[in-house]
Amino acid sequence: MVVRTNTTVLGELRQSILEMLLSEHPCICLVCERAGQCDEIREAMRKAPQAMGCRYCPKDQRCELQEAVQLIGLQKALLPHLGADKEVVRSPFFDRDPNLCILCGRCIRACEQRGLGVISFISRGFEAGISTAFEMPLEDSGCRFCGACVDVCPTGALLERGGKWAGCAQELIVTTCPYCSSNCQIGLETAMGRILRARPKASRPCVRGRFGLEFVAKSRIHSPLIKKNGKLVEVDWDEALDYAAENWPNSGRICALYVGHLEQ
């Protein structure tokens, strides 16, 4: 048996399916003849309250739909835009924009794999969407805000609020979540020495490891501190270790060393 995956007929079929998807998605930038030439006014465009195209979207250059259009080679979207504008649903840790949703169902499967099943498809036709039972807020539906749905979303329909407009990462640093002893591996997306956002890496972090790492970007303590005369004084490591060794057995109490991140 011979299986062909790149024929003229299949190419036309893929373009037709993709064009139907884009008919319900803001796609003006994907088929614009000046695509990629509006960087000078991109920041002003992103102040728009609603995503009208890729340059308005916080997931610009990180969207799988953009990659699909480039891979398939779609040049024009002939079908008119359908569907009414819908309100963005805000949650404590991420936003859900139904106007950017392509109803792929990835978020539903990710939620089911976590054993929760909080979200599912609702309605039919042009009113079809993804929501909770009776469209309750996520806070009242049993959601743990693990962020699994955000991680698998191919478009900008689900995005964390913290690093929403942080842009594209230059580097991905794999490290360990600092919260508990579970040693979950996470990836930190960074740019210009600044942490943009966190994402799972060979593990399933909880809500804290996924959305609660803002403190890492703040000023850190780089040397041990010892309390002298009621004040914390910066000392070197030898003095700090000697202080801990001397006071631990004598006082019978835990000697607290305020040690922050030690740079190499």
PDB file of C-alpha atoms in Angstrom:
ATOM      1  CA  MET A   1       0.000   0.000   0.000  1.00  0.00           C
ATOM      2  CA  VAL A   2       1.234   3.474  -0.887  1.00  0.00           C
ATOM      3  CA  VAL A   3       0.164   6.393   1.292  1.00  0.00           C
ATOM      4  CA  ARG A   4       0.521   9.863  -0.196  1.00  0.00           C
ATOM      5  CA  THR A   5       0.248  12.840   2.140  1.00  0.00           C
ATOM      6  CA  ASN A   6       1.217  15.701  -0.144  1.00  0.00           C
ATOM      7  CA  THR A   7      -0.824  15.652  -3.320  1.00  0.00           C
ATOM      8  CA  THR A   8      -2.596  18.441  -5.180  1.00  0.00           C
ATOM      9  CA  VAL A   9      -6.029  17.233  -4.072  1.00  0.00           C
ATOM     10  CA  LEU A  10      -4.984  17.010  -0.416  1.00  0.00           C
ATOM     11  CA  GLY A  11      -3.388  20.458  -0.614  1.00  0.00           C
ATOM     12  CA  GLU A  12      -6.599  22.005  -1.929  1.00  0.00           C
ATOM     13  CA  LEU A  13      -8.625  20.181   0.742  1.00  0.00           C
ATOM     14  CA  ARG A  14      -6.377  21.442   3.534  1.00  0.00           C
ATOM     15  CA  GLN A  15      -6.583  24.990   2.234  1.00  0.00           C
ATOM     16  CA  SER A  16     -10.394  24.790   2.107  1.00  0.00           C
ATOM     17  CA  ILE A  17     -10.618  23.484   5.687  1.00  0.00           C
ATOM     18  CA  LEU A  18      -8.193  26.110   6.917  1.00  0.00           C
ATOM     19  CA  GLU A  19     -10.113  28.832   5.126  1.00  0.00           C
ATOM     20  CA  MET A  20     -13.326  27.751   6.863  1.00  0.00           C
ATOM     21  CA  LEU A  21     -11.524  27.903  10.232  1.00  0.00           C
ATOM     22  CA  LEU A  22     -10.284  31.410   9.468  1.00  0.00           C
ATOM     23  CA  SER A  23     -13.794  32.564   8.552  1.00  0.00           C
ATOM     24  CA  GLU A  24     -14.549  32.582  12.309  1.00  0.00           C
ATOM     25  CA  HIS A  25     -11.135  33.849  13.391  1.00  0.00           C
ATOM     26  CA  PRO A  26      -9.543  37.340  13.114  1.00  0.00           C
ATOM     27  CA  CYS A  27      -7.240  36.576  10.177  1.00  0.00           C
ATOM     28  CA  ILE A  28      -6.644  39.870   8.399  1.00  0.00           C
ATOM     29  CA  CYS A  29      -2.930  39.777   9.221  1.00  0.00           C
ATOM     30  CA  LEU A  30      -2.496  36.211   7.987  1.00  0.00           C
ATOM     31  CA  VAL A  31      -3.493  37.090   4.436  1.00  0.00           C
ATOM     32  CA  CYS A  32      -2.411  40.742   4.391  1.00  0.00           C
ATOM     33  CA  GLU A  33      -0.036  41.698   1.585  1.00  0.00           C
ATOM     34  CA  ARG A  34       1.972  43.782   4.093  1.00  0.00           C
ATOM     35  CA  ALA A  35       2.207  41.039   6.704  1.00  0.00           C
ATOM     36  CA  GLY A  36       5.297  41.431   8.856  1.00  0.00           C
ATOM     37  CA  GLN A  37       5.901  45.039   7.784  1.00  0.00           C
ATOM     38  CA  CYS A  38       3.962  46.824  10.514  1.00  0.00           C
ATOM     39  CA  ASP A  39       6.409  46.460  13.411  1.00  0.00           C
ATOM     40  CA  GLU A  40       6.698  50.231  13.859  1.00  0.00           C
ATOM     41  CA  ILE A  41       3.044  50.580  14.817  1.00  0.00           C
ATOM     42  CA  ARG A  42       2.567  47.165  16.430  1.00  0.00           C
ATOM     43  CA  GLU A  43       2.600  48.488  20.001  1.00  0.00           C
ATOM     44  CA  ALA A  44      -0.080  51.055  19.216  1.00  0.00           C
ATOM     45  CA  MET A  45      -2.191  48.404  17.518  1.00  0.00           C
ATOM     46  CA  ARG A  46      -1.963  46.137  20.559  1.00  0.00           C
ATOM     47  CA  LYS A  47      -3.746  48.739  22.638  1.00  0.00           C
ATOM     48  CA  ALA A  48      -6.966  47.849  20.823  1.00  0.00           C
ATOM     49  CA  PRO A  49      -9.510  46.259  23.182  1.00  0.00           C
ATOM     50  CA  GLN A  50     -10.222  43.390  20.777  1.00  0.00           C
ATOM     51  CA  ALA A  51      -7.947  41.263  18.605  1.00  0.00           C
ATOM     52  CA  MET A  52      -8.636  42.150  14.969  1.00  0.00           C
ATOM     53  CA  GLY A  53      -5.607  40.348  13.565  1.00  0.00           C
ATOM     54  CA  CYS A  54      -2.291  38.770  14.471  1.00  0.00           C
ATOM     55  CA  ARG A  55      -0.604  42.069  15.337  1.00  0.00           C
ATOM     56  CA  TYR A  56      -3.366  42.792  17.844  1.00  0.00           C
ATOM     57  CA  CYS A  57      -3.060  39.339  19.435  1.00  0.00           C
ATOM     58  CA  PRO A  58      -0.830  38.740  22.478  1.00  0.00           C
ATOM     59  CA  LYS A  59       0.222  35.361  21.035  1.00  0.00           C
ATOM     60  CA  ASP A  60       1.561  36.811  17.812  1.00  0.00           C
ATOM     61  CA  GLN A  61       4.512  34.742  16.500  1.00  0.00           C
ATOM     62  CA  ARG A  62       3.660  31.995  19.007  1.00  0.00           C
ATOM     63  CA  CYS A  63       0.410  30.852  17.360  1.00  0.00           C
ATOM     64  CA  GLU A  64       0.083  27.422  15.766  1.00  0.00           C
ATOM     65  CA  LEU A  65      -2.549  28.750  13.385  1.00  0.00           C
ATOM     66  CA  GLN A  66       0.027  31.114  11.929  1.00  0.00           C
ATOM     67  CA  GLU A  67       2.368  28.158  11.454  1.00  0.00           C
ATOM     68  CA  ALA A  68      -0.387  26.167   9.713  1.00  0.00           C
ATOM     69  CA  VAL A  69      -1.105  29.012   7.276  1.00  0.00           C
ATOM     70  CA  GLN A  70       2.585  29.264   6.382  1.00  0.00           C
ATOM     71  CA  LEU A  71       2.964  25.491   6.080  1.00  0.00           C
ATOM     72  CA  ILE A  72      -0.068  25.025   3.833  1.00  0.00           C
ATOM     73  CA  GLY A  73       0.660  28.188   1.864  1.00  0.00           C
ATOM     74  CA  LEU A  74      -2.728  29.868   2.110  1.00  0.00           C
ATOM     75  CA  GLN A  75      -2.611  33.207   0.313  1.00  0.00           C
ATOM     76  CA  LYS A  76      -6.213  34.447   0.532  1.00  0.00           C
ATOM     77  CA  ALA A  77      -9.264  33.851   2.682  1.00  0.00           C
ATOM     78  CA  LEU A  78     -12.233  34.269   0.347  1.00  0.00           C
ATOM     79  CA  LEU A  79     -14.941  33.374   2.838  1.00  0.00           C
ATOM     80  CA  PRO A  80     -16.431  36.352   4.714  1.00  0.00           C
ATOM     81  CA  HIS A  81     -15.923  36.687   8.445  1.00  0.00           C
ATOM     82  CA  LEU A  82     -18.765  35.062  10.411  1.00  0.00           C
ATOM     83  CA  GLY A  83     -19.854  35.221  14.017  1.00  0.00           C
ATOM     84  CA  ALA A  84     -20.569  38.027  16.440  1.00  0.00           C
ATOM     85  CA  ASP A  85     -18.059  39.563  18.826  1.00  0.00           C
ATOM     86  CA  LYS A  86     -18.044  37.802  22.190  1.00  0.00           C
ATOM     87  CA  GLU A  87     -16.934  39.095  25.550  1.00  0.00           C
ATOM     88  CA  VAL A  88     -13.575  38.002  26.968  1.00  0.00           C
ATOM     89  CA  VAL A  89     -13.990  35.796  30.060  1.00  0.00           C
ATOM     90  CA  ARG A  90     -11.547  36.736  32.805  1.00  0.00           C
ATOM     91  CA  SER A  91     -10.295  34.336  35.472  1.00  0.00           C
ATOM     92  CA  PRO A  92      -7.876  34.861  38.355  1.00  0.00           C
ATOM     93  CA  PHE A  93      -4.877  33.531  36.426  1.00  0.00           C
ATOM     94  CA  PHE A  94      -5.747  33.506  32.715  1.00  0.00           C
ATOM     95  CA  ASP A  95      -8.163  35.018  30.193  1.00  0.00           C
ATOM     96  CA  ARG A  96     -10.360  33.181  27.701  1.00  0.00           C
ATOM     97  CA  ASP A  97     -11.140  34.976  24.449  1.00  0.00           C
ATOM     98  CA  PRO A  98     -13.879  33.066  22.572  1.00  0.00           C
ATOM     99  CA  ASN A  99     -13.298  35.250  19.495  1.00  0.00           C
ATOM    100  CA  LEU A 100      -9.912  33.537  18.986  1.00  0.00           C
ATOM    101  CA  CYS A 101     -11.098  30.004  19.757  1.00  0.00           C
ATOM    102  CA  ILE A 102     -11.103  27.548  16.823  1.00  0.00           C
ATOM    103  CA  LEU A 103     -12.996  24.831  18.775  1.00  0.00           C
ATOM    104  CA  CYS A 104     -10.173  22.304  18.458  1.00  0.00           C
ATOM    105  CA  GLY A 105     -11.093  20.717  21.803  1.00  0.00           C
ATOM    106  CA  ARG A 106      -7.519  20.452  23.087  1.00  0.00           C
ATOM    107  CA  CYS A 107      -8.347  22.237  26.330  1.00  0.00           C
ATOM    108  CA  ILE A 108     -11.252  19.870  26.966  1.00  0.00           C
ATOM    109  CA  ARG A 109      -9.053  16.808  26.533  1.00  0.00           C
ATOM    110  CA  ALA A 110      -6.314  18.294  28.718  1.00  0.00           C
ATOM    111  CA  CYS A 111      -8.821  18.974  31.492  1.00  0.00           C
ATOM    112  CA  GLU A 112     -10.181  15.424  31.236  1.00  0.00           C
ATOM    113  CA  GLN A 113      -6.667  13.970  31.407  1.00  0.00           C
ATOM    114  CA  ARG A 114      -6.166  15.825  34.679  1.00  0.00           C
ATOM    115  CA  GLY A 115      -9.259  14.021  35.968  1.00  0.00           C
ATOM    116  CA  LEU A 116     -11.357  17.182  36.275  1.00  0.00           C
ATOM    117  CA  GLY A 117     -13.539  17.582  33.190  1.00  0.00           C
ATOM    118  CA  VAL A 118     -14.554  21.110  34.166  1.00  0.00           C
ATOM    119  CA  ILE A 119     -15.065  22.426  30.617  1.00  0.00           C
ATOM    120  CA  SER A 120     -16.842  21.034  27.549  1.00  0.00           C
ATOM    121  CA  PHE A 121     -18.484  22.077  24.276  1.00  0.00           C
ATOM    122  CA  ILE A 122     -21.697  24.061  24.562  1.00  0.00           C
ATOM    123  CA  SER A 123     -24.411  25.084  22.073  1.00  0.00           C
ATOM    124  CA  ARG A 124     -24.392  24.373  18.342  1.00  0.00           C
ATOM    125  CA  GLY A 125     -23.830  26.159  15.057  1.00  0.00           C
ATOM    126  CA  PHE A 126     -22.525  29.724  15.221  1.00  0.00           C
ATOM    127  CA  GLU A 127     -23.188  29.790  18.967  1.00  0.00           C
ATOM    128  CA  ALA A 128     -20.911  26.809  19.634  1.00  0.00           C
ATOM    129  CA  GLY A 129     -18.192  27.385  22.187  1.00  0.00           C
ATOM    130  CA  ILE A 130     -16.344  25.995  25.178  1.00  0.00           C
ATOM    131  CA  SER A 131     -17.454  26.716  28.709  1.00  0.00           C
ATOM    132  CA  THR A 132     -18.284  25.220  32.093  1.00  0.00           C
ATOM    133  CA  ALA A 133     -21.591  23.635  33.104  1.00  0.00           C
ATOM    134  CA  PHE A 134     -24.310  26.295  33.110  1.00  0.00           C
ATOM    135  CA  GLU A 135     -21.504  28.744  32.153  1.00  0.00           C
ATOM    136  CA  MET A 136     -20.460  29.129  35.766  1.00  0.00           C
ATOM    137  CA  PRO A 137     -17.193  30.918  36.591  1.00  0.00           C
ATOM    138  CA  LEU A 138     -14.178  28.637  36.797  1.00  0.00           C
ATOM    139  CA  GLU A 139     -13.807  29.484  40.476  1.00  0.00           C
ATOM    140  CA  ASP A 140     -17.175  27.830  41.178  1.00  0.00           C
ATOM    141  CA  SER A 141     -16.834  24.853  38.844  1.00  0.00           C
ATOM    142  CA  GLY A 142     -14.050  22.880  40.537  1.00  0.00           C
ATOM    143  CA  CYS A 143     -11.201  24.205  38.406  1.00  0.00           C
ATOM    144  CA  ARG A 144      -7.770  23.952  40.060  1.00  0.00           C
ATOM    145  CA  PHE A 145      -6.183  26.467  37.661  1.00  0.00           C
ATOM    146  CA  CYS A 146      -3.386  24.063  36.798  1.00  0.00           C
ATOM    147  CA  GLY A 147      -2.996  25.778  33.425  1.00  0.00           C
ATOM    148  CA  ALA A 148      -3.111  22.570  31.360  1.00  0.00           C
ATOM    149  CA  CYS A 149      -5.725  24.119  29.073  1.00  0.00           C
ATOM    150  CA  VAL A 150      -3.568  27.211  28.564  1.00  0.00           C
ATOM    151  CA  ASP A 151      -0.525  25.122  27.653  1.00  0.00           C
ATOM    152  CA  VAL A 152      -2.267  23.183  24.872  1.00  0.00           C
ATOM    153  CA  CYS A 153      -4.240  26.068  23.322  1.00  0.00           C
ATOM    154  CA  PRO A 154      -2.898  26.597  19.763  1.00  0.00           C
ATOM    155  CA  THR A 155      -4.129  30.197  19.470  1.00  0.00           C
ATOM    156  CA  GLY A 156      -4.497  33.187  21.793  1.00  0.00           C
ATOM    157  CA  ALA A 157      -7.878  32.023  23.104  1.00  0.00           C
ATOM    158  CA  LEU A 158      -6.351  31.010  26.449  1.00  0.00           C
ATOM    159  CA  LEU A 159      -3.472  33.060  27.825  1.00  0.00           C
ATOM    160  CA  GLU A 160      -1.986  33.644  31.255  1.00  0.00           C
ATOM    161  CA  ARG A 161      -2.602  37.142  32.541  1.00  0.00           C
ATOM    162  CA  GLY A 162       0.882  37.644  33.963  1.00  0.00           C
ATOM    163  CA  GLY A 163       2.927  37.308  30.770  1.00  0.00           C
ATOM    164  CA  LYS A 164       0.154  38.035  28.318  1.00  0.00           C
ATOM    165  CA  TRP A 165       1.842  40.946  26.555  1.00  0.00           C
ATOM    166  CA  ALA A 166       5.430  39.984  27.349  1.00  0.00           C
ATOM    167  CA  GLY A 167       6.180  38.955  23.765  1.00  0.00           C
ATOM    168  CA  CYS A 168       8.275  36.088  22.441  1.00  0.00           C
ATOM    169  CA  ALA A 169      10.918  34.346  24.506  1.00  0.00           C
ATOM    170  CA  GLN A 170      14.568  34.282  23.489  1.00  0.00           C
ATOM    171  CA  GLU A 171      15.528  31.343  25.686  1.00  0.00           C
ATOM    172  CA  LEU A 172      13.904  28.490  27.591  1.00  0.00           C
ATOM    173  CA  ILE A 173      15.588  27.623  30.892  1.00  0.00           C
ATOM    174  CA  VAL A 174      14.666  24.271  32.440  1.00  0.00           C
ATOM    175  CA  THR A 175      14.679  24.384  36.225  1.00  0.00           C
ATOM    176  CA  THR A 176      12.872  23.073  39.305  1.00  0.00           C
ATOM    177  CA  CYS A 177       9.801  24.695  40.805  1.00  0.00           C
ATOM    178  CA  PRO A 178      10.825  26.431  44.069  1.00  0.00           C
ATOM    179  CA  TYR A 179       7.559  25.968  45.954  1.00  0.00           C
ATOM    180  CA  CYS A 180       7.493  22.452  47.427  1.00  0.00           C
ATOM    181  CA  SER A 181       9.421  19.174  47.585  1.00  0.00           C
ATOM    182  CA  SER A 182       7.713  17.583  44.586  1.00  0.00           C
ATOM    183  CA  ASN A 183      10.588  18.800  42.369  1.00  0.00           C
ATOM    184  CA  CYS A 184       8.378  19.537  39.372  1.00  0.00           C
ATOM    185  CA  GLN A 185      10.400  20.456  36.300  1.00  0.00           C
ATOM    186  CA  ILE A 186       9.324  23.714  34.699  1.00  0.00           C
ATOM    187  CA  GLY A 187      10.547  25.794  31.801  1.00  0.00           C
ATOM    188  CA  LEU A 188      11.087  29.520  32.230  1.00  0.00           C
ATOM    189  CA  GLU A 189      10.708  31.569  29.058  1.00  0.00           C
ATOM    190  CA  THR A 190      13.111  34.486  29.280  1.00  0.00           C
ATOM    191  CA  ALA A 191      14.115  37.497  27.198  1.00  0.00           C
ATOM    192  CA  MET A 192      16.795  40.085  27.940  1.00  0.00           C
ATOM    193  CA  GLY A 193      17.453  38.447  31.311  1.00  0.00           C
ATOM    194  CA  ARG A 194      13.795  38.799  32.354  1.00  0.00           C
ATOM    195  CA  ILE A 195      11.345  35.979  33.071  1.00  0.00           C
ATOM    196  CA  LEU A 196       8.310  36.225  30.792  1.00  0.00           C
ATOM    197  CA  ARG A 197       6.286  33.188  31.796  1.00  0.00           C
ATOM    198  CA  ALA A 198       6.539  29.621  33.067  1.00  0.00           C
ATOM    199  CA  ARG A 199       5.388  26.450  31.392  1.00  0.00           C
ATOM    200  CA  PRO A 200       5.487  22.732  32.280  1.00  0.00           C
ATOM    201  CA  LYS A 201       8.498  20.663  31.312  1.00  0.00           C
ATOM    202  CA  ALA A 202       8.295  16.889  31.829  1.00  0.00           C
ATOM    203  CA  SER A 203       5.910  17.417  34.764  1.00  0.00           C
ATOM    204  CA  ARG A 204       2.514  18.785  35.705  1.00  0.00           C
ATOM    205  CA  PRO A 205       3.015  21.768  38.011  1.00  0.00           C
ATOM    206  CA  CYS A 206       0.238  23.094  40.198  1.00  0.00           C
ATOM    207  CA  VAL A 207      -1.253  26.568  40.053  1.00  0.00           C
ATOM    208  CA  ARG A 208       1.613  28.010  42.108  1.00  0.00           C
ATOM    209  CA  GLY A 209       4.371  26.679  39.878  1.00  0.00           C
ATOM    210  CA  ARG A 210       2.481  27.629  36.740  1.00  0.00           C
ATOM    211  CA  PHE A 211       1.270  31.135  37.585  1.00  0.00           C
ATOM    212  CA  GLY A 212       2.908  32.127  40.873  1.00  0.00           C
ATOM    213  CA  LEU A 213       6.539  32.774  40.012  1.00  0.00           C
ATOM    214  CA  GLU A 214       6.377  36.562  39.893  1.00  0.00           C
ATOM    215  CA  PHE A 215       8.564  36.792  43.001  1.00  0.00           C
ATOM    216  CA  VAL A 216      11.506  35.310  41.080  1.00  0.00           C
ATOM    217  CA  ALA A 217      11.749  38.447  38.951  1.00  0.00           C
ATOM    218  CA  LYS A 218      11.966  40.703  41.985  1.00  0.00           C
ATOM    219  CA  SER A 219      15.185  41.701  43.793  1.00  0.00           C
ATOM    220  CA  ARG A 220      16.811  38.669  45.376  1.00  0.00           C
ATOM    221  CA  ILE A 221      19.178  38.218  48.292  1.00  0.00           C
ATOM    222  CA  HIS A 222      22.558  37.040  47.025  1.00  0.00           C
ATOM    223  CA  SER A 223      24.440  36.606  50.309  1.00  0.00           C
ATOM    224  CA  PRO A 224      23.618  35.139  53.756  1.00  0.00           C
ATOM    225  CA  LEU A 225      22.360  37.507  56.460  1.00  0.00           C
ATOM    226  CA  ILE A 226      22.932  37.264  60.213  1.00  0.00           C
ATOM    227  CA  LYS A 227      21.078  39.282  62.802  1.00  0.00           C
ATOM    228  CA  LYS A 228      23.477  41.519  64.786  1.00  0.00           C
ATOM    229  CA  ASN A 229      22.191  44.076  67.295  1.00  0.00           C
ATOM    230  CA  GLY A 230      18.671  43.523  66.029  1.00  0.00           C
ATOM    231  CA  LYS A 231      19.550  44.112  62.389  1.00  0.00           C
ATOM    232  CA  LEU A 232      20.263  41.758  59.486  1.00  0.00           C
ATOM    233  CA  VAL A 233      23.860  42.167  58.363  1.00  0.00           C
ATOM    234  CA  GLU A 234      25.333  40.734  55.180  1.00  0.00           C
ATOM    235  CA  VAL A 235      28.220  38.320  55.820  1.00  0.00           C
ATOM    236  CA  ASP A 236      30.257  35.819  53.833  1.00  0.00           C
ATOM    237  CA  TRP A 237      29.527  32.119  53.734  1.00  0.00           C
ATOM    238  CA  ASP A 238      32.325  31.085  56.131  1.00  0.00           C
ATOM    239  CA  GLU A 239      31.041  33.359  58.884  1.00  0.00           C
ATOM    240  CA  ALA A 240      27.468  32.275  58.281  1.00  0.00           C
ATOM    241  CA  LEU A 241      28.312  28.570  58.494  1.00  0.00           C
ATOM    242  CA  ASP A 242      30.429  29.099  61.637  1.00  0.00           C
ATOM    243  CA  TYR A 243      27.564  31.016  63.221  1.00  0.00           C
ATOM    244  CA  ALA A 244      25.132  28.227  62.401  1.00  0.00           C
ATOM    245  CA  ALA A 245      27.473  25.519  63.737  1.00  0.00           C
ATOM    246  CA  GLU A 246      28.113  27.365  66.995  1.00  0.00           C
ATOM    247  CA  ASN A 247      24.537  28.317  67.797  1.00  0.00           C
ATOM    248  CA  TRP A 248      22.723  25.151  66.762  1.00  0.00           C
ATOM    249  CA  PRO A 249      23.775  22.839  69.651  1.00  0.00           C
ATOM    250  CA  ASN A 250      24.074  25.567  72.299  1.00  0.00           C
ATOM    251  CA  SER A 251      20.761  27.300  71.949  1.00  0.00           C
ATOM    252  CA  GLY A 252      18.664  24.264  71.065  1.00  0.00           C
ATOM    253  CA  ARG A 253      16.817  26.277  68.487  1.00  0.00           C
ATOM    254  CA  ILE A 254      16.973  26.547  64.722  1.00  0.00           C
ATOM    255  CA  CYS A 255      19.307  29.271  63.627  1.00  0.00           C
ATOM    256  CA  ALA A 256      17.714  30.955  60.651  1.00  0.00           C
ATOM    257  CA  LEU A 257      20.005  31.956  57.864  1.00  0.00           C
ATOM    258  CA  TYR A 258      18.406  34.232  55.348  1.00  0.00           C
ATOM    259  CA  VAL A 259      19.909  32.857  52.213  1.00  0.00           C
ATOM    260  CA  GLY A 260      18.674  33.864  48.823  1.00  0.00           C
ATOM    261  CA  HIS A 261      19.682  32.936  45.341  1.00  0.00           C
ATOM    262  CA  LEU A 262      23.436  32.363  45.127  1.00  0.00           C
ATOM    263  CA  GLU A 263      24.753  33.442  41.764  1.00  0.00           C
ATOM    264  CA  GLN A 264      27.526  31.378  40.292  1.00  0.00           C
TER     265      GLN A 264
END
